[in-house]
Coordinates of C-alpha atoms and ligand atoms in Angstrom, one line a residue:
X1 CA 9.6 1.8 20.5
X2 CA 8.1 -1.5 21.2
X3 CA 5.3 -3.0 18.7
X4 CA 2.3 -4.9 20.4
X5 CA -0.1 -7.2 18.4
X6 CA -3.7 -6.6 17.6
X7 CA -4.9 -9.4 19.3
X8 CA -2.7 -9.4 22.4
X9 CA -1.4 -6.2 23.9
X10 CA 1.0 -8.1 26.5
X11 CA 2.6 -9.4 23.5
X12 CA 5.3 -6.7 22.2
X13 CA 8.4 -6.5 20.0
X14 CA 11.4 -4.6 18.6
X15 CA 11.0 -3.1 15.2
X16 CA 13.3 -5.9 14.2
X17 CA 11.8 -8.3 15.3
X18 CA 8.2 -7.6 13.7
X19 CA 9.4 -6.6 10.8
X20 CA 10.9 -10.0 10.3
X21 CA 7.8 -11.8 11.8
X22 CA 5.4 -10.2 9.3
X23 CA 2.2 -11.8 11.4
X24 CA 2.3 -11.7 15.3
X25 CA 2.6 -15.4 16.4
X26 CA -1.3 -15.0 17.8
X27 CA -2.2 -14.0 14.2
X28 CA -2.3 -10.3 14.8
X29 CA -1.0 -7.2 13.1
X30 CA 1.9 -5.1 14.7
X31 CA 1.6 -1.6 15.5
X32 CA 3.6 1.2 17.7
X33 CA 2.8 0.9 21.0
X34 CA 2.8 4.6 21.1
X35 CA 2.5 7.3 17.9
X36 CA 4.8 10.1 18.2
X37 CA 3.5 13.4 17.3
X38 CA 5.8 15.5 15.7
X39 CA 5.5 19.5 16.6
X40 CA 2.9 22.1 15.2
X41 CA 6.0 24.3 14.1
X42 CA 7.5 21.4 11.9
X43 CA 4.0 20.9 10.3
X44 CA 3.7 24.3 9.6
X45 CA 7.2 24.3 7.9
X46 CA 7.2 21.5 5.5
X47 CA 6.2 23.9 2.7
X48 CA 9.8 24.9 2.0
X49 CA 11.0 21.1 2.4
X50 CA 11.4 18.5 -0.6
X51 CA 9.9 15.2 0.2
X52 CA 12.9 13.3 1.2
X53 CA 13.3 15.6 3.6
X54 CA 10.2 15.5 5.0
X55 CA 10.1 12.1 4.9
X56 CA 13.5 11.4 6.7
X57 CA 12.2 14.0 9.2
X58 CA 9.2 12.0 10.1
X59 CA 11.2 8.7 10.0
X60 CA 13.4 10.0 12.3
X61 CA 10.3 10.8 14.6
X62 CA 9.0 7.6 14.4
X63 CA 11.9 5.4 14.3
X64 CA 14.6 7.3 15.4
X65 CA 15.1 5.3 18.7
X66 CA 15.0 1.9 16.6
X67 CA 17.2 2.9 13.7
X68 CA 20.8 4.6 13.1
X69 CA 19.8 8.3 11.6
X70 CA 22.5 7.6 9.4
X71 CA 20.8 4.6 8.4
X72 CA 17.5 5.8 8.6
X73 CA 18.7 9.3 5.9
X74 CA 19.9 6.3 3.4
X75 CA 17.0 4.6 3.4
X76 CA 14.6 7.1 3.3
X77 CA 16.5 9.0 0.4
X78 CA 17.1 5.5 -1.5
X79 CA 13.3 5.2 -1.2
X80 CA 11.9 8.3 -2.3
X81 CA 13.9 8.7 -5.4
X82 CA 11.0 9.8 -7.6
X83 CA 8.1 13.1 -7.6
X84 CA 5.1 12.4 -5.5
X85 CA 3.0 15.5 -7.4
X86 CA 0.1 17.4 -6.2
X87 CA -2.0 17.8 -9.1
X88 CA -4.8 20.6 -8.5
X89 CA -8.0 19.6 -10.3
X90 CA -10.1 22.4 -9.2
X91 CA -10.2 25.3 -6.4
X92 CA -10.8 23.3 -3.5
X93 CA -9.8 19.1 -4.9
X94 CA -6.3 18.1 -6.0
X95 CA -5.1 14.7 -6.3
X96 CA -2.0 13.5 -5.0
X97 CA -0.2 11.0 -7.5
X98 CA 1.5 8.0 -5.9
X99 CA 2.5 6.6 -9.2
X100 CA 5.5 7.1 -10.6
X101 CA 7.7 4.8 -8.8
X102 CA 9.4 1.7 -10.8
X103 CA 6.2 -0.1 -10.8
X104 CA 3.6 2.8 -11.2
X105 CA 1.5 1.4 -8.2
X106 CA 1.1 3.4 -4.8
X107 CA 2.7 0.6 -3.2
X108 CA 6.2 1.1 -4.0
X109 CA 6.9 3.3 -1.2
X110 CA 6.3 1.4 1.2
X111 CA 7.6 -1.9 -0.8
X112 CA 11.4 0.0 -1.3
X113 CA 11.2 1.2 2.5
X114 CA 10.5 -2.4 3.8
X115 CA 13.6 -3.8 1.4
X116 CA 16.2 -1.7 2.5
X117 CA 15.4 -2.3 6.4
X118 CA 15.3 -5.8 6.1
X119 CA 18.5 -5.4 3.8
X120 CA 19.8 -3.1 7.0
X121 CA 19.1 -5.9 9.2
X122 CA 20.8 -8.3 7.5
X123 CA 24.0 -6.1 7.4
X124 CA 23.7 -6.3 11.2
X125 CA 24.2 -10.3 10.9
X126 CA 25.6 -11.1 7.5
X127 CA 26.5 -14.5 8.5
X128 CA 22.6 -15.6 9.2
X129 CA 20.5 -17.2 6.6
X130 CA 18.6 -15.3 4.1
X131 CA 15.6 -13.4 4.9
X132 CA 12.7 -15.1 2.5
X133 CA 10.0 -12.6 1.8
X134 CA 6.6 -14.4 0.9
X135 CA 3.9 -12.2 -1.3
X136 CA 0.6 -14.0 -2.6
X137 CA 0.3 -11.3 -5.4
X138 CA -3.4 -10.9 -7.4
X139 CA -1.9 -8.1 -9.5
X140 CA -0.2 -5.0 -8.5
X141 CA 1.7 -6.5 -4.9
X142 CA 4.1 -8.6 -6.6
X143 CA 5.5 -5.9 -8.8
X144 CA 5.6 -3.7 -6.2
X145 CA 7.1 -5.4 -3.4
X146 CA 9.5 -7.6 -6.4
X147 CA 10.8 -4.3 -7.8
X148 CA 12.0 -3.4 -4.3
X149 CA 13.1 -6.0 -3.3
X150 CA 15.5 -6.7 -6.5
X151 CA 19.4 -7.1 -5.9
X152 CA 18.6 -6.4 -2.2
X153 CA 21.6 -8.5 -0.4
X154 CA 20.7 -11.1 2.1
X155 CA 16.6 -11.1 1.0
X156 CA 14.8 -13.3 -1.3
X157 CA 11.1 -12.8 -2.7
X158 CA 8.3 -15.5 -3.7
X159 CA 5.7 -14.0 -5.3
X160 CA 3.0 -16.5 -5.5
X161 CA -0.1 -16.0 -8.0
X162 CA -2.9 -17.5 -9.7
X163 CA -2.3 -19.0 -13.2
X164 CA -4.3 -17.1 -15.5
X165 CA -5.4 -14.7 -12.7
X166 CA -3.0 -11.5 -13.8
X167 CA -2.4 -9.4 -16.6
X168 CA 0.3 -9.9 -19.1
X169 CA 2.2 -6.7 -18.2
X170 CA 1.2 -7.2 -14.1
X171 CA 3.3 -10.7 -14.5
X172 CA 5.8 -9.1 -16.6
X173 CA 6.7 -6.8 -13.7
X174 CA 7.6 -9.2 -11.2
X175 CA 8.8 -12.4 -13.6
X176 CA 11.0 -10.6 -15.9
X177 CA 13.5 -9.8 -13.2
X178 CA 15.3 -13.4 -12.0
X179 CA 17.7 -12.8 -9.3
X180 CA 16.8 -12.8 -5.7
X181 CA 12.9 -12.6 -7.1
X182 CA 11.3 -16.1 -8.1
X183 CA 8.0 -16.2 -9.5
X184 CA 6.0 -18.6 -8.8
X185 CA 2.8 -19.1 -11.2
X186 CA 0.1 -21.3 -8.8
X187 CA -2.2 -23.8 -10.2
X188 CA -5.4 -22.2 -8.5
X189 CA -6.9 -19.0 -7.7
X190 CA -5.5 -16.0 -5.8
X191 CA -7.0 -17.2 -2.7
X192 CA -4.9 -20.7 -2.6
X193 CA -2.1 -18.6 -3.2
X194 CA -3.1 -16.4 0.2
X195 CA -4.0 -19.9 2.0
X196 CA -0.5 -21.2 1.0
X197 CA 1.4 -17.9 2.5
X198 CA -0.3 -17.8 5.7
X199 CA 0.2 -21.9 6.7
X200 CA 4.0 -21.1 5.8
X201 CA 3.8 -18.8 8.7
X202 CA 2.1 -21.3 10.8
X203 CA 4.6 -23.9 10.4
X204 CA 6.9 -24.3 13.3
X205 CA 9.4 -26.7 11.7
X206 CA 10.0 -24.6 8.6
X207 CA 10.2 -21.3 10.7
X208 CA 13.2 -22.9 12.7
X209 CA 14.8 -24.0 9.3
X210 CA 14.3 -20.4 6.9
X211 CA 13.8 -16.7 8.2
X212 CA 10.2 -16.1 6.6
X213 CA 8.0 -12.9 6.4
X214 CA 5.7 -11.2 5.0
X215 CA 6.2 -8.7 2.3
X216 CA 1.8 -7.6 2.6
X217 CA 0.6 -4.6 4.0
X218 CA 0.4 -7.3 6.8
X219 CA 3.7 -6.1 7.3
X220 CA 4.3 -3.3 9.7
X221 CA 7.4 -1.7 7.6
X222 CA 5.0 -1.2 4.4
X223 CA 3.1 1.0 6.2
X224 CA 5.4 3.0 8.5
X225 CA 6.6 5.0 4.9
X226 CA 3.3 5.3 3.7
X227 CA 2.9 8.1 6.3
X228 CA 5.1 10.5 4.1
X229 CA 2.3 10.6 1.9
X230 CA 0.2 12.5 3.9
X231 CA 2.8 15.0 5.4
X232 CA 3.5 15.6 1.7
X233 CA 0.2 16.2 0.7
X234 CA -0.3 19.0 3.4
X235 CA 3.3 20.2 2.6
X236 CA 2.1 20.5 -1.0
X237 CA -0.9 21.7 0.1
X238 CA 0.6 24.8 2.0
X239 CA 2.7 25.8 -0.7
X240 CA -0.3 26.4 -3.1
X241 CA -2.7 27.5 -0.8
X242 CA -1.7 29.1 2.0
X243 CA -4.4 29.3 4.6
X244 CA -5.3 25.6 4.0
X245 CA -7.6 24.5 6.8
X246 CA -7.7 20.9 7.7
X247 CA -8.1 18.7 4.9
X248 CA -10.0 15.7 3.6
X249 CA -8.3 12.6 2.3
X250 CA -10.0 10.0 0.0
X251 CA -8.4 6.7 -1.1
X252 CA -8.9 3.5 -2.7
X253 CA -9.5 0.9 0.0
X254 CA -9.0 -2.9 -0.7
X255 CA -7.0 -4.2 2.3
X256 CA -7.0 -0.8 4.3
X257 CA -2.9 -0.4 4.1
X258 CA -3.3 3.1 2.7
X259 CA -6.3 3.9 5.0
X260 CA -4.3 2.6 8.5
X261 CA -1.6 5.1 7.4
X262 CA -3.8 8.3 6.8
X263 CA -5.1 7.3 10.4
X264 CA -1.7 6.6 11.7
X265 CA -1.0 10.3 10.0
X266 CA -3.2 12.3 11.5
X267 CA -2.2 11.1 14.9
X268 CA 1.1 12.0 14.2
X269 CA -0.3 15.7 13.6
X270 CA -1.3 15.9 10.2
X271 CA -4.1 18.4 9.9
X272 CA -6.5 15.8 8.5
X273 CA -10.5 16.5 9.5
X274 CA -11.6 13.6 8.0
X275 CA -10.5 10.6 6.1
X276 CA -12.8 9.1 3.0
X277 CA -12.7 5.4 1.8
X278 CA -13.8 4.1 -1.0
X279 CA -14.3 0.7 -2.4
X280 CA -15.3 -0.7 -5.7
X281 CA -18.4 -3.8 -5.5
X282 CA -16.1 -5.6 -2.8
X283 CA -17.0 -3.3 0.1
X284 CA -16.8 -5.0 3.5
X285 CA -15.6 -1.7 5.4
X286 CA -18.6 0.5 4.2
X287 CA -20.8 -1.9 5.3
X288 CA -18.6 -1.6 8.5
X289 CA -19.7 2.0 8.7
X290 CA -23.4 1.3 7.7
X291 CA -23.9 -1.2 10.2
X292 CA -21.1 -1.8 12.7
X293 CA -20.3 -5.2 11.4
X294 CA -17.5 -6.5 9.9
X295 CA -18.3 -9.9 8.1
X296 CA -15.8 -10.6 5.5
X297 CA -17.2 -13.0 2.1
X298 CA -15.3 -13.9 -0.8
X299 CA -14.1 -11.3 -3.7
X300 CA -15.7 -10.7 -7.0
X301 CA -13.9 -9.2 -10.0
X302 CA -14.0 -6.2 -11.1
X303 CA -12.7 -3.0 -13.6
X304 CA -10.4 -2.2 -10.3
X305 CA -8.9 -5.2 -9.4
X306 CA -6.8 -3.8 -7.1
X307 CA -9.9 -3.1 -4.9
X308 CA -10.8 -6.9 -4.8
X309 CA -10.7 -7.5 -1.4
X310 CA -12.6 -10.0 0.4
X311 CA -11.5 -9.5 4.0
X312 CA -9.3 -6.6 4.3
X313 CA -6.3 -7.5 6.2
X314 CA -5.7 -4.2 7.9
X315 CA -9.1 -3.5 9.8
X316 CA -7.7 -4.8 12.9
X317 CA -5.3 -2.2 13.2
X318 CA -7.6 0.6 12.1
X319 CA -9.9 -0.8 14.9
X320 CA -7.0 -1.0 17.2
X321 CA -6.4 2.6 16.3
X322 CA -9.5 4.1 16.3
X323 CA -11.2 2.2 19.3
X324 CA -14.8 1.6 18.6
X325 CA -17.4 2.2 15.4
X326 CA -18.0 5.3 17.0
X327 CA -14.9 6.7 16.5
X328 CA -14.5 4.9 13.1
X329 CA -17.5 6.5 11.8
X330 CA -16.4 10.1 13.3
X331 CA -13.3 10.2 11.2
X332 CA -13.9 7.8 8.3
X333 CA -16.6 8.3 5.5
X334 CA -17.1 5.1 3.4
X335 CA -18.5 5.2 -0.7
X336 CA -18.6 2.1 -2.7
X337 CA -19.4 2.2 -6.5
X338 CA -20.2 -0.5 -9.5
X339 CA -18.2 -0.8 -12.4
X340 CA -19.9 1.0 -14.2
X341 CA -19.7 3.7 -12.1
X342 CA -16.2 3.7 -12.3
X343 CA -16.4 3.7 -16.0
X344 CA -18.6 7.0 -15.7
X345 CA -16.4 8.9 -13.6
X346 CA -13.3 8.6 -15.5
X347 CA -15.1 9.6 -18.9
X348 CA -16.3 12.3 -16.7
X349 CA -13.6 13.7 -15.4
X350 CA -11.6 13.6 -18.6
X351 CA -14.6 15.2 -20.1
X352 CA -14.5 18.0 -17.5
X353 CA -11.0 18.4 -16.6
X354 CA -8.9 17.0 -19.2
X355 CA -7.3 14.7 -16.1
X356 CA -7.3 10.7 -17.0
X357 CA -7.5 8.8 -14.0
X358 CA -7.2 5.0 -13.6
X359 CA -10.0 3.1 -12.1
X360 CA -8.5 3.0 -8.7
X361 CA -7.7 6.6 -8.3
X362 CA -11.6 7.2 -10.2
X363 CA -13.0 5.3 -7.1
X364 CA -11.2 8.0 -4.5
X365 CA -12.0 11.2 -7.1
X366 CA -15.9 10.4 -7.1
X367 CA -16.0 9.5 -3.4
X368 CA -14.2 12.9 -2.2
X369 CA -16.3 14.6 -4.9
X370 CA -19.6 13.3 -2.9
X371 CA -18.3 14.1 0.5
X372 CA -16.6 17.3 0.1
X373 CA -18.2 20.2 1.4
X374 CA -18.2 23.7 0.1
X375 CA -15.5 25.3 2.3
X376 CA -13.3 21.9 3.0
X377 CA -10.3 21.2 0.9
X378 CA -9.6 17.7 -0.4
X379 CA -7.0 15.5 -1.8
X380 CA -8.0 12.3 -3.3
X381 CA -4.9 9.6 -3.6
X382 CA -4.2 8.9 -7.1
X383 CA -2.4 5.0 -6.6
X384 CA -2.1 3.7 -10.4
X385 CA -1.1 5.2 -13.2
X386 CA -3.5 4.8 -16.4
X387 CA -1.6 3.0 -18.5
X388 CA -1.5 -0.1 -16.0
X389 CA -5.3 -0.1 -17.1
X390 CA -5.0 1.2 -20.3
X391 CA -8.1 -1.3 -21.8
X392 CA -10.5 -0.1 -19.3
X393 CA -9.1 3.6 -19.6
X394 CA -9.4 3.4 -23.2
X395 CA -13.0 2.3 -23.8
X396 CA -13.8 4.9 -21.1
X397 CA -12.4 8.6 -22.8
X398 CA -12.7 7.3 -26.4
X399 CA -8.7 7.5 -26.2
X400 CA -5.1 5.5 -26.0
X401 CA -3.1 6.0 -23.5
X402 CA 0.3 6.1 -24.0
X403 CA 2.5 3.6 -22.6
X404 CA 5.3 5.0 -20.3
X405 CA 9.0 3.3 -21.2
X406 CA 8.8 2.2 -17.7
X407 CA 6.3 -0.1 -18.3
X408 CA 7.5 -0.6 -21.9
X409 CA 10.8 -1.8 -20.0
X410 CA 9.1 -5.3 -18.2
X411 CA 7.3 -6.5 -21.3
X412 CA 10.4 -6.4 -23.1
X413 CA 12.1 -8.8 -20.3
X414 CA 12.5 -12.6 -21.1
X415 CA 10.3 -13.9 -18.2
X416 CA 10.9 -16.7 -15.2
X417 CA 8.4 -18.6 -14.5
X418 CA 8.0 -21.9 -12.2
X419 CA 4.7 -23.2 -12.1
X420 CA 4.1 -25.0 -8.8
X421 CA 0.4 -27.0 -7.8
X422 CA -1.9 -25.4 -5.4
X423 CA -1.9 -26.9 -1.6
X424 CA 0.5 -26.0 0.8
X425 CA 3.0 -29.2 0.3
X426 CA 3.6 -27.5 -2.9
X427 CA 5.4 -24.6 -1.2
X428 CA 6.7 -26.1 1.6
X429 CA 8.8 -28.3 -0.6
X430 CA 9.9 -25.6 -3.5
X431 CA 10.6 -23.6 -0.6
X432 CA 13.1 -26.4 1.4
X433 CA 14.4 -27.6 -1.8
X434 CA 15.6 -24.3 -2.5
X435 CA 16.9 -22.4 0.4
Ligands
LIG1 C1 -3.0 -1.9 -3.4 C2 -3.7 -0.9 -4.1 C3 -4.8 -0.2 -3.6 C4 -5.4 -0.5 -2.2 O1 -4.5 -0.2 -1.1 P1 -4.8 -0.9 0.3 O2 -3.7 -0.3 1.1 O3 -4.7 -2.4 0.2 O4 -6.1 -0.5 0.8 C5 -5.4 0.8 -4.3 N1 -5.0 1.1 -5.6 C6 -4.0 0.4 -6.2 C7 -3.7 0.7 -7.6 C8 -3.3 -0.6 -5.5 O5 -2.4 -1.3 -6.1

C-alpha cells in the first residue's frame, strides 16, 4: 500500500517511509491510498474473538502487504496487552474505556503500535543511526507516546513542554523514566514547544545529519491502531446485544486523531451510522459543521485540557477522507460545551449512574446523550481515567478518587529534567550536541 499526502496526491510513500517522515515534505498528513474493507462475515464474527485477535486481524488487513504477519502478530499482541472494557451505562449507551494502558490516556494504543514498528524498522538496518522521535507534549502526549517508546532499541524520544504548563503527575509520567526518553522542560508556552518541533522538520541540514519524526497524531502509525477500537466496540457490542444495528460513536475531539480513525473505521466496514464529536470551549471543528469554515485561533484553557486545541492537526485527513462539508456534516455531528458544563455532567452522571467519568470522556457522554435517538445504540469513548483529573473529579461528585498504583508508580520516580530556552536554536543545538 502506498501513502499519499494531503496536500499532494502525486506525492506517495511506503509505510516506512511515512512512518519515519512524520509530516509529508509539502506539510501534509499521510494516509492509505486506498482503505481495505475487511468482509461482512468477519464483522459479524468478532463477537467470539479477544481483542488482540481482532486487532491482529484487521492489522493484517490493512498492513499485511507492508509488514511480515509474523511481525505484524508481535506487535499487535505486544500492543494490546491490557482490557479495552465495554461498560453498559444504560439500555441503549455504553462507554468504551480506552484507559487502562500504562499511562491511563486513550493514546497509548496507538503510541505502543507506532514504537514497536519503528523499533521493527530499525531491526531491518541496525547499523543506521537512531530514529529521534520529537513530541511537543501539553499534557497527556508525552506520557503516552514516552511510555511506549521506553527501552525501544534504536529510538529516542524528546518530549518538549511548557515550564509550568503540566501537572505534577502529567510530567511525572514522561520525566521519571531516563533512558531512551529525555525530557525536555521549555522556557515558554506549549505553542513554542509545537513551533520548535515543526522547524526541526523543516530543516534540511539537520534532517541529512539525525533520522527525525514525529511521535503526534501527525503521525500516520498512531492512528492506523486506533482503528481496533472501533472493531472492538461493535465486537463488544454484539456479544451483549445481539441484534445491534448500526451504532453511534461519540468522542472527545482536540486534534481529530481519534475522530480520523472512527472515519477511517467505518470505511473499513465497521457498522458505524454516525460519528459524534465533541469539544470542550476550544471548538474549531463544530464551527466547521455550523458554517463550513475552518479558521483555526489560539487555545484557551480549560477543566479538559486535553481538548485544548487551537488548530486541530488532523482535519486535513478527515477532509481528505470525507470529501466535502457535505459529506462531513452527513456522518459527523459536532457538540461543544463550557466548563462548567463539564462539571455538570459528571456530577450528573455519578448522580444517576453511579459511573465517574473524567472531563474528557464527560464531553463524549453528554454529546451522545444529546444526539442519540430513541432506537439508535451508542458508545461514547471513555479516553482518561479519573484519577488523571482527580481535582476537577473531586469537586464535581463530592468524592476522592482513588489513585490507581499505576499512577502511584511515576510520582514515586526520581525525575529528569533539562530545561532548555524557547526558540528553535535551542533545539537544534541540544539536539546536535547530543545525537
Ligand atoms: C489526546 C486526548 C484526546 C483527544 O484526542 P484527539 O485524537 O487529539 O482528538 C481526548 N481525551 C484525552 C484524555 C486525550 O489525551
Amino acid at each position: 500500500m502506498k501513502y499519499y499526502s494531503t496536500h499532494n496526491k502525486n506525492i506517495s510513500v511506503s509505510l516506512a517511509e511515512a512512518v519515519l517522515k512524520g509530516p509529508a515534505p509539502d506539510g501534509g498528513l499521510f494516509l492509505p491510498e486506498k482503505i481495505v474493507k475487511l468482509p461482512r462475515a468477519f464483522i459479524m464474527n468478532m463477537a467470539g474473538m479477544s481483542l488482540p485477535e481482532i486487532g491482529y486481524a484487521v492489522a493484517n488487513f490493512a498492513l499485511g502487504g507492508d509488514v511480515d504477519s509474523g511481525v505484524l502478530h508481535d506487535i499487535v499482541y505486544d500492543t494490546l496487552n491490557f482490557p479495552i472494557p465495554l461498560h453498559r451505562i444504560d439500555e441503549h449507551r455504553y462507554t468504551l474505556e480506552l484507559f487502562h494502558g500504562p499511562t491511563m490516556a486513550y493514546k497509548d494504543v496507538g503510541a505502543r503500535f507506532m514504537a514497536r514498528l519503528l523499533a521493527y524498522y530499525h531491526s531491518l538496518h541496525p547499523h543506521t543511526s537512531t530514529v529521534n522521535v520529537l513530541v511537543p507534549s501539553s499534557g497527556d502526549t508525552g506520557g503516552a507516546v514516552a511510555n511506549g517508546f521506553f527501552n525501544v532499541p534504536g529510538v529516542h524520544v524528546y518530549v518538549l513542554y511548557p515550564q509550568d504548563g503540566v501537572s505534577y503527575i502529567q510530567e511525572a509520567q514522561f520525566a521519571s523514566l531516563g533512558g531512551n526518553v529525555t525530557a525536555l522542560e521549555v522556557k515558554g508556552t506549549f505553542d513554542d514547544c509545537k513551533h520548535m518541533v515543526e522547524q526541526a522538520f523543516m530543516d534540511e541540514e539537520l534532517n541529512e545529519q539525525m533520522v527525525l519524526t514525529s511521535g503526534t497524531s501527525i503521525n500516520v502509525a498512531r492512528l492506523l491502531p486506533q482503528t481496533f477500537y472501533y472493531f472492538h466496540a461493535y465486537a463488544q457490542l454484539l456479544k451483549d446485544n445481539k441484534d445491534a444495528n448500526d451504532i453511534v460513536v461519540s468522542i472527545p475531539s482536540a486534534n481529530l486523531g481519534n475522530l480520523a480513525s472512527g472515519v477511517m473505521a467505518r470505511a473499513m466496514g465497521v457498522p458505524i451510522k454516525r460519528l459524534v464529536s465533541v469539544e470542550n470551549v476550544n471548538n474549531i471543528f463544530y464551527h466547521y459543521l455550523q458554517t463550513g469554515q475552518f479558521i483555526p485561533r489560539p487555545s484557551v484553557y480549560s477543566i479538559a485540557p486535553a481538548l485544548d486545541a487551537g488548530n486541530p492537526t488532523n482535519f486535513a485527513r478527515i477532509a481528505a477522507l470525507l470529501g466535502s462539508v457535505d459529506n462531513v456534516r452527513q456522518l459527523i455531528h459536532g457538540y461543544s460545551y463550557s466548563d462548567e458544563e463539564i462539571m455538570h455532567t459528571i456530577a450528573q452522571v455519578h448522580e444517576q449512574f453511579g459511573y465517574v467519568f473524567d472531563p474528557h470522556s464527560a464531553i463524549a457522554w453528554r454529546g451522545l446523550t444529546e444526539d442519540l435517538q430513541p432506537d439508535e445504540t451508542g458508545i461514547s469513548l471513555a479516553t482518561a481515567h479519573p484519577a488523571k483529573f482527580s481535582e476537577t473529579v473531586e469537586s464535581a461528585i463530592g468524592e476522592n478518587v482513588e489513585m490507581p498504583l499505576q499512577l502511584v508508580r511515576f510520582l514515586r520516580g526520581t525525575r529528569h529534567v533539562t530545561p532548555i530556552n524557547s526558540g528553535y536554536n535551542a533545539l537544534r543545538n541540544y539536539l546536535l550536541a547530543h545525537q
